[in-house]
mmCIF file of N, CA and C in Angstrom:
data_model
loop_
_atom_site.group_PDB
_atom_site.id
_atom_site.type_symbol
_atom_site.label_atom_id
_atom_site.label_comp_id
_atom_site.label_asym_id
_atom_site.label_seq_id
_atom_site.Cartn_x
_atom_site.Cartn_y
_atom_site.Cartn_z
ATOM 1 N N UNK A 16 -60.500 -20.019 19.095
ATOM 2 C CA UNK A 16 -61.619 -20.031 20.023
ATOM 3 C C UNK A 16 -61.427 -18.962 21.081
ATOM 4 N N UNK A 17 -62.376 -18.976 21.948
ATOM 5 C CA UNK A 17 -62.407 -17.422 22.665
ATOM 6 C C UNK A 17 -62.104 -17.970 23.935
ATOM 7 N N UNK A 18 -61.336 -17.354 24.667
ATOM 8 C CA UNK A 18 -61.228 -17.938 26.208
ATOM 9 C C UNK A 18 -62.057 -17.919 27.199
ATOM 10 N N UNK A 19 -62.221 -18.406 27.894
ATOM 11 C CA UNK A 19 -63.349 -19.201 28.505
ATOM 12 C C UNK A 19 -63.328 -17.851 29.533
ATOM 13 N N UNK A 20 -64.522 -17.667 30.356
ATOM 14 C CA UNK A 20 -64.484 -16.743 31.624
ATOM 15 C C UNK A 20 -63.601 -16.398 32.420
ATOM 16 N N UNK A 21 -63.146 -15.437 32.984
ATOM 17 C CA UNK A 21 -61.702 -15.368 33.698
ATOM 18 C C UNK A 21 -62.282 -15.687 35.492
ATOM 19 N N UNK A 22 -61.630 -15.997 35.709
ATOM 20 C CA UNK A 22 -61.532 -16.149 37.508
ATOM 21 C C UNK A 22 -63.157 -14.712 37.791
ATOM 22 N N UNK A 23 -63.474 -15.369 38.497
ATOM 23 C CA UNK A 23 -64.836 -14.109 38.872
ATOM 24 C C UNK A 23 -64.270 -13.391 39.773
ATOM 25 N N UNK A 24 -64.275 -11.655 38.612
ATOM 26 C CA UNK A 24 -64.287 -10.779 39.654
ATOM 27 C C UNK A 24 -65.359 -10.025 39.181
ATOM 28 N N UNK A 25 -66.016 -9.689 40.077
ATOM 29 C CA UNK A 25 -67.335 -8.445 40.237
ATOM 30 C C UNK A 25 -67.315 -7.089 39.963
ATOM 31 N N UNK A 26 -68.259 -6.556 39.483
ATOM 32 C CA UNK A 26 -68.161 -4.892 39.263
ATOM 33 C C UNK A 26 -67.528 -4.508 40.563
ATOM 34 N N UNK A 27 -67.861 -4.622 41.693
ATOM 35 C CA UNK A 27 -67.738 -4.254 43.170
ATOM 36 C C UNK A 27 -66.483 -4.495 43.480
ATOM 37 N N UNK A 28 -65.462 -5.243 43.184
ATOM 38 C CA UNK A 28 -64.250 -5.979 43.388
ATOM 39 C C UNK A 28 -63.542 -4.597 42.386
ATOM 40 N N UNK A 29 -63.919 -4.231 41.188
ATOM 41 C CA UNK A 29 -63.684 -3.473 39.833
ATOM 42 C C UNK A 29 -63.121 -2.747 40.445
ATOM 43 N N UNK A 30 -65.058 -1.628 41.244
ATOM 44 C CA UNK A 30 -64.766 -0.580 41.429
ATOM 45 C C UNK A 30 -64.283 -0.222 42.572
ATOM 46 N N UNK A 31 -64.077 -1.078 43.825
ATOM 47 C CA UNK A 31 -63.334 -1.005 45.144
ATOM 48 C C UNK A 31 -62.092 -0.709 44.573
ATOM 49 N N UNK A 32 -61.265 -1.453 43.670
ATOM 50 C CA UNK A 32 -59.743 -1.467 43.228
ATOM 51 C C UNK A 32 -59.577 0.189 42.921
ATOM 52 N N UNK A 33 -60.933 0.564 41.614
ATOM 53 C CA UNK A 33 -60.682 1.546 41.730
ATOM 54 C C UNK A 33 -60.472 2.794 42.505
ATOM 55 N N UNK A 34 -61.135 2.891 43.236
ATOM 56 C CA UNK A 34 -61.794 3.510 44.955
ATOM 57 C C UNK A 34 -59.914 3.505 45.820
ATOM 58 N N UNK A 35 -59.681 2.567 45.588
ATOM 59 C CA UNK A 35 -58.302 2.404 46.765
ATOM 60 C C UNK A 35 -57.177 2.954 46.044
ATOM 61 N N UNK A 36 -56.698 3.117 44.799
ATOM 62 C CA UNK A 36 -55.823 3.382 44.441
ATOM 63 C C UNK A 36 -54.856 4.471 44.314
ATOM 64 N N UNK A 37 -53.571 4.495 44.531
ATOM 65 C CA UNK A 37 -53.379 5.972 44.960
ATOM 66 C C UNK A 37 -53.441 7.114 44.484
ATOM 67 N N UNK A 38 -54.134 6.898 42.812
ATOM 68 C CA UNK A 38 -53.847 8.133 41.815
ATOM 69 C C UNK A 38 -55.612 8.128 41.669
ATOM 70 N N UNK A 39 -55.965 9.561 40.884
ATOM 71 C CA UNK A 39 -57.415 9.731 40.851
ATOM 72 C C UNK A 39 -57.723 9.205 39.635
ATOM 73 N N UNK A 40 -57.143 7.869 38.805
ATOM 74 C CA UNK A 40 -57.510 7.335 38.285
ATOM 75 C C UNK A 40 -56.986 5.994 38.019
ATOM 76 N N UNK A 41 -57.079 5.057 36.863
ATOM 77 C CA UNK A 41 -56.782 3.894 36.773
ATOM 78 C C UNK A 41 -56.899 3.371 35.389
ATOM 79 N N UNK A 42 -55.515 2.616 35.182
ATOM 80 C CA UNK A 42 -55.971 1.641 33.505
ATOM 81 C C UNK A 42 -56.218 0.196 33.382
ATOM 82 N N UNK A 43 -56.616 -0.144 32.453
ATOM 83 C CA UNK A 43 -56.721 -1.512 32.538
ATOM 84 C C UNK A 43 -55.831 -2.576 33.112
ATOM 85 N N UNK A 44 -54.811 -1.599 33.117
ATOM 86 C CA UNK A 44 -53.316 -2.954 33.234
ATOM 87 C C UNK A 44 -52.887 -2.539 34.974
ATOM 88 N N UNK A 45 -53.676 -1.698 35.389
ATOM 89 C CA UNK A 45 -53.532 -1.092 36.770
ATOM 90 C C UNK A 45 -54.698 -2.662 37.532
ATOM 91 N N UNK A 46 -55.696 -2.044 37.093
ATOM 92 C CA UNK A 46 -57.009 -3.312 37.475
ATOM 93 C C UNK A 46 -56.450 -4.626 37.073
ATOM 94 N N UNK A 47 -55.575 -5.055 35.902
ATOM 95 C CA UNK A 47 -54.992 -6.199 35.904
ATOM 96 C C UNK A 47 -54.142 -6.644 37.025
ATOM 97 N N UNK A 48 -53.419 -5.758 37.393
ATOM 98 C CA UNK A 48 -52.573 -6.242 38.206
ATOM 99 C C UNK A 48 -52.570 -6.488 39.580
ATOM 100 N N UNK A 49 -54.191 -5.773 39.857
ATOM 101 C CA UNK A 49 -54.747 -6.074 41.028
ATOM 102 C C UNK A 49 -55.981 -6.983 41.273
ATOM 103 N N UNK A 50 -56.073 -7.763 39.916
ATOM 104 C CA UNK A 50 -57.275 -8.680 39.997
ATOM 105 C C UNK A 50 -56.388 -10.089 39.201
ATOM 106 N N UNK A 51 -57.745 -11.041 39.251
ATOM 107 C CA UNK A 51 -57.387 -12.433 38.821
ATOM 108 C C UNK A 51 -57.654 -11.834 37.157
ATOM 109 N N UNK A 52 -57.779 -11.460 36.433
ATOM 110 C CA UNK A 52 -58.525 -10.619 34.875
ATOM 111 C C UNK A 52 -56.822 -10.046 33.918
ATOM 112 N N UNK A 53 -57.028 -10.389 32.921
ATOM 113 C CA UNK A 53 -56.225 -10.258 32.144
ATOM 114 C C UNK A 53 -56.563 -8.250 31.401
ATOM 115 N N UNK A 54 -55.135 -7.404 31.445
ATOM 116 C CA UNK A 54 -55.458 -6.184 30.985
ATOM 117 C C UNK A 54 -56.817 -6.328 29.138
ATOM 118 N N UNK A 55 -56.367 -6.908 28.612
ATOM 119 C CA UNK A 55 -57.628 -6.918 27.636
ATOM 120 C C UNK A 55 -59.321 -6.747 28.465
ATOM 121 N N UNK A 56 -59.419 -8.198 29.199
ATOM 122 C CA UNK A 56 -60.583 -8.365 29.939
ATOM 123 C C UNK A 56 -60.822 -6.948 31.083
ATOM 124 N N UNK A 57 -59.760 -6.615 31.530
ATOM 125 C CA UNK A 57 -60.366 -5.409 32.177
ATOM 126 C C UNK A 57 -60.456 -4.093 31.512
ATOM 127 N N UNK A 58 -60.568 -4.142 30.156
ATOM 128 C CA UNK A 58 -60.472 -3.289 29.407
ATOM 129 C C UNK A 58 -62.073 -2.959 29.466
ATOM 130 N N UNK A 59 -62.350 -4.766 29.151
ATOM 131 C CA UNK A 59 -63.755 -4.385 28.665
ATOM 132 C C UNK A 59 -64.873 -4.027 29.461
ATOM 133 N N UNK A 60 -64.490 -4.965 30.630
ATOM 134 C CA UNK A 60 -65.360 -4.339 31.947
ATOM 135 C C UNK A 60 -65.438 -2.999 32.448
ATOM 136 N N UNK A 61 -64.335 -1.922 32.490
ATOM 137 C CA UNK A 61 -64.261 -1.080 32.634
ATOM 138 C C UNK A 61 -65.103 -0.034 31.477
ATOM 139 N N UNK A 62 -64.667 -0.583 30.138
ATOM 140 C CA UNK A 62 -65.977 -0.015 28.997
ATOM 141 C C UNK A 62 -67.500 -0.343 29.615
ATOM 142 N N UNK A 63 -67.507 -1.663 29.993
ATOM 143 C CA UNK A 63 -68.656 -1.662 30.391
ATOM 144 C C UNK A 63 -69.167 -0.661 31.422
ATOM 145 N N UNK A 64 -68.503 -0.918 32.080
ATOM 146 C CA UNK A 64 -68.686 0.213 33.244
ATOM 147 C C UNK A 64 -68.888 1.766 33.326
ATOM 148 N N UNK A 65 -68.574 2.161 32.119
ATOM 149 C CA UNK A 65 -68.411 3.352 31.832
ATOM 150 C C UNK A 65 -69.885 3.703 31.192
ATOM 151 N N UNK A 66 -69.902 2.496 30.171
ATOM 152 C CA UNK A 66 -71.142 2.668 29.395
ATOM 153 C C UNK A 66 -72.252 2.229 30.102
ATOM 154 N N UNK A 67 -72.502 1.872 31.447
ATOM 155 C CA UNK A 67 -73.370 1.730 32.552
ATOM 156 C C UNK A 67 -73.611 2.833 33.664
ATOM 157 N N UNK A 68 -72.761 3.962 33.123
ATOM 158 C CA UNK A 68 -72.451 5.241 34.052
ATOM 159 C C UNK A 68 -72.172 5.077 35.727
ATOM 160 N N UNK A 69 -71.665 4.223 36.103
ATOM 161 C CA UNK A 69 -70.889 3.525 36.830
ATOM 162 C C UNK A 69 -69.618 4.359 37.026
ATOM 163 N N UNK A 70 -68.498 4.038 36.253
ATOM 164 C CA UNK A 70 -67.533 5.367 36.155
ATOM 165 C C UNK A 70 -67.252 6.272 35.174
ATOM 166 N N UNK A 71 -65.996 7.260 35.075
ATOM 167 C CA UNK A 71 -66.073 7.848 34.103
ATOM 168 C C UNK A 71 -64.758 7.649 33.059
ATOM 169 N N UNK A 72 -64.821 7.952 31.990
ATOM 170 C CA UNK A 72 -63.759 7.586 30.969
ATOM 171 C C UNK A 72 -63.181 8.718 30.385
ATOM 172 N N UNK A 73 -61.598 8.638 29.935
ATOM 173 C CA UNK A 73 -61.520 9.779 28.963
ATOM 174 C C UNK A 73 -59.870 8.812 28.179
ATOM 175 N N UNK A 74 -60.655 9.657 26.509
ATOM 176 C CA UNK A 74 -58.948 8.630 25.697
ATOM 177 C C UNK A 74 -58.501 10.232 25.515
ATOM 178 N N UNK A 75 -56.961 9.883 26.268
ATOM 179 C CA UNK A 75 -55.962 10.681 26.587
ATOM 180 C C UNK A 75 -55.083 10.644 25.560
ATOM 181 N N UNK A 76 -55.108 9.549 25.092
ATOM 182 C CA UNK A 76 -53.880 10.037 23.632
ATOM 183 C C UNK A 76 -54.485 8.750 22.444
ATOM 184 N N UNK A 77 -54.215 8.363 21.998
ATOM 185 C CA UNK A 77 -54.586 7.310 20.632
ATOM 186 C C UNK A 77 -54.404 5.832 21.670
ATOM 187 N N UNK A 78 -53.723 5.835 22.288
ATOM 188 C CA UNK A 78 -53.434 4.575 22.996
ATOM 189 C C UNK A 78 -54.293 4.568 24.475
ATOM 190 N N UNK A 79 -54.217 5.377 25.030
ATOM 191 C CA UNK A 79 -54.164 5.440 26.575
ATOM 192 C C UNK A 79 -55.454 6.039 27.096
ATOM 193 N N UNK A 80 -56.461 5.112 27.703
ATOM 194 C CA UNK A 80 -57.507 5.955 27.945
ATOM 195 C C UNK A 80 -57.325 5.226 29.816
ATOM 196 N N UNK A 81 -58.469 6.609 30.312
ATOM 197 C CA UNK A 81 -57.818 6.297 31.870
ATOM 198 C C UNK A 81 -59.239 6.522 32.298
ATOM 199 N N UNK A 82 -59.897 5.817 33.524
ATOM 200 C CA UNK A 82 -61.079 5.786 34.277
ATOM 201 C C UNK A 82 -60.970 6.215 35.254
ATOM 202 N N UNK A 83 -61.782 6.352 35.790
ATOM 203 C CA UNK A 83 -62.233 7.188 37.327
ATOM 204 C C UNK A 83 -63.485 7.051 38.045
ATOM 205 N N UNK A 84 -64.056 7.213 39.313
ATOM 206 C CA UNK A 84 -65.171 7.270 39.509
ATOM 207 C C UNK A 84 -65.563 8.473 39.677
#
C-alpha cells in the first residue's frame, strides 16, 4: 500500500528552504533534511515544481539531478 500523506509541507515552505540555503542549489535529500518529507517525497514535489515552472532543474549525472530557483 502507498503511504499515507507526509506531515504538510507547502510549495512555500519548499521553496523558502530553497531560497535560504547556502549553495545555488539543492537535492531532494537537502529539502529532506530540512522538512518533515521523506527524500523520495521531496523528489517529487520538487519535479512538480519544476514542471510548474516554479524552479529550475538539471540531471547532472545518471543519479544526481539538482534544483534551483
Amino acid at each position: 500500500s502507498k503511504p499515507g500523506p507526509s506531515p504538510q509541507v507547502t510549495d512555500d515552505e519548499i521553496l523558502h528552504v530553497i531560497d535560504r540555503v547556502d549553495r545555488p542549489f539543492v537535492t531532494p535529500t537537502m529539502i529532506a533534511d530540512k522538512t518533515a518529507i521523506s527524500s523520495r517525497r521531496a523528489q517529487d514535489r520538487l519535479n512538480r515544481l519544476a514542471e510548474e515552472g516554479d524552479i529550475q532543474r538539471d540531471k547532472i549525472s545518471s543519479s544526481a539531478v539538482i534544483y534551483w530557483i
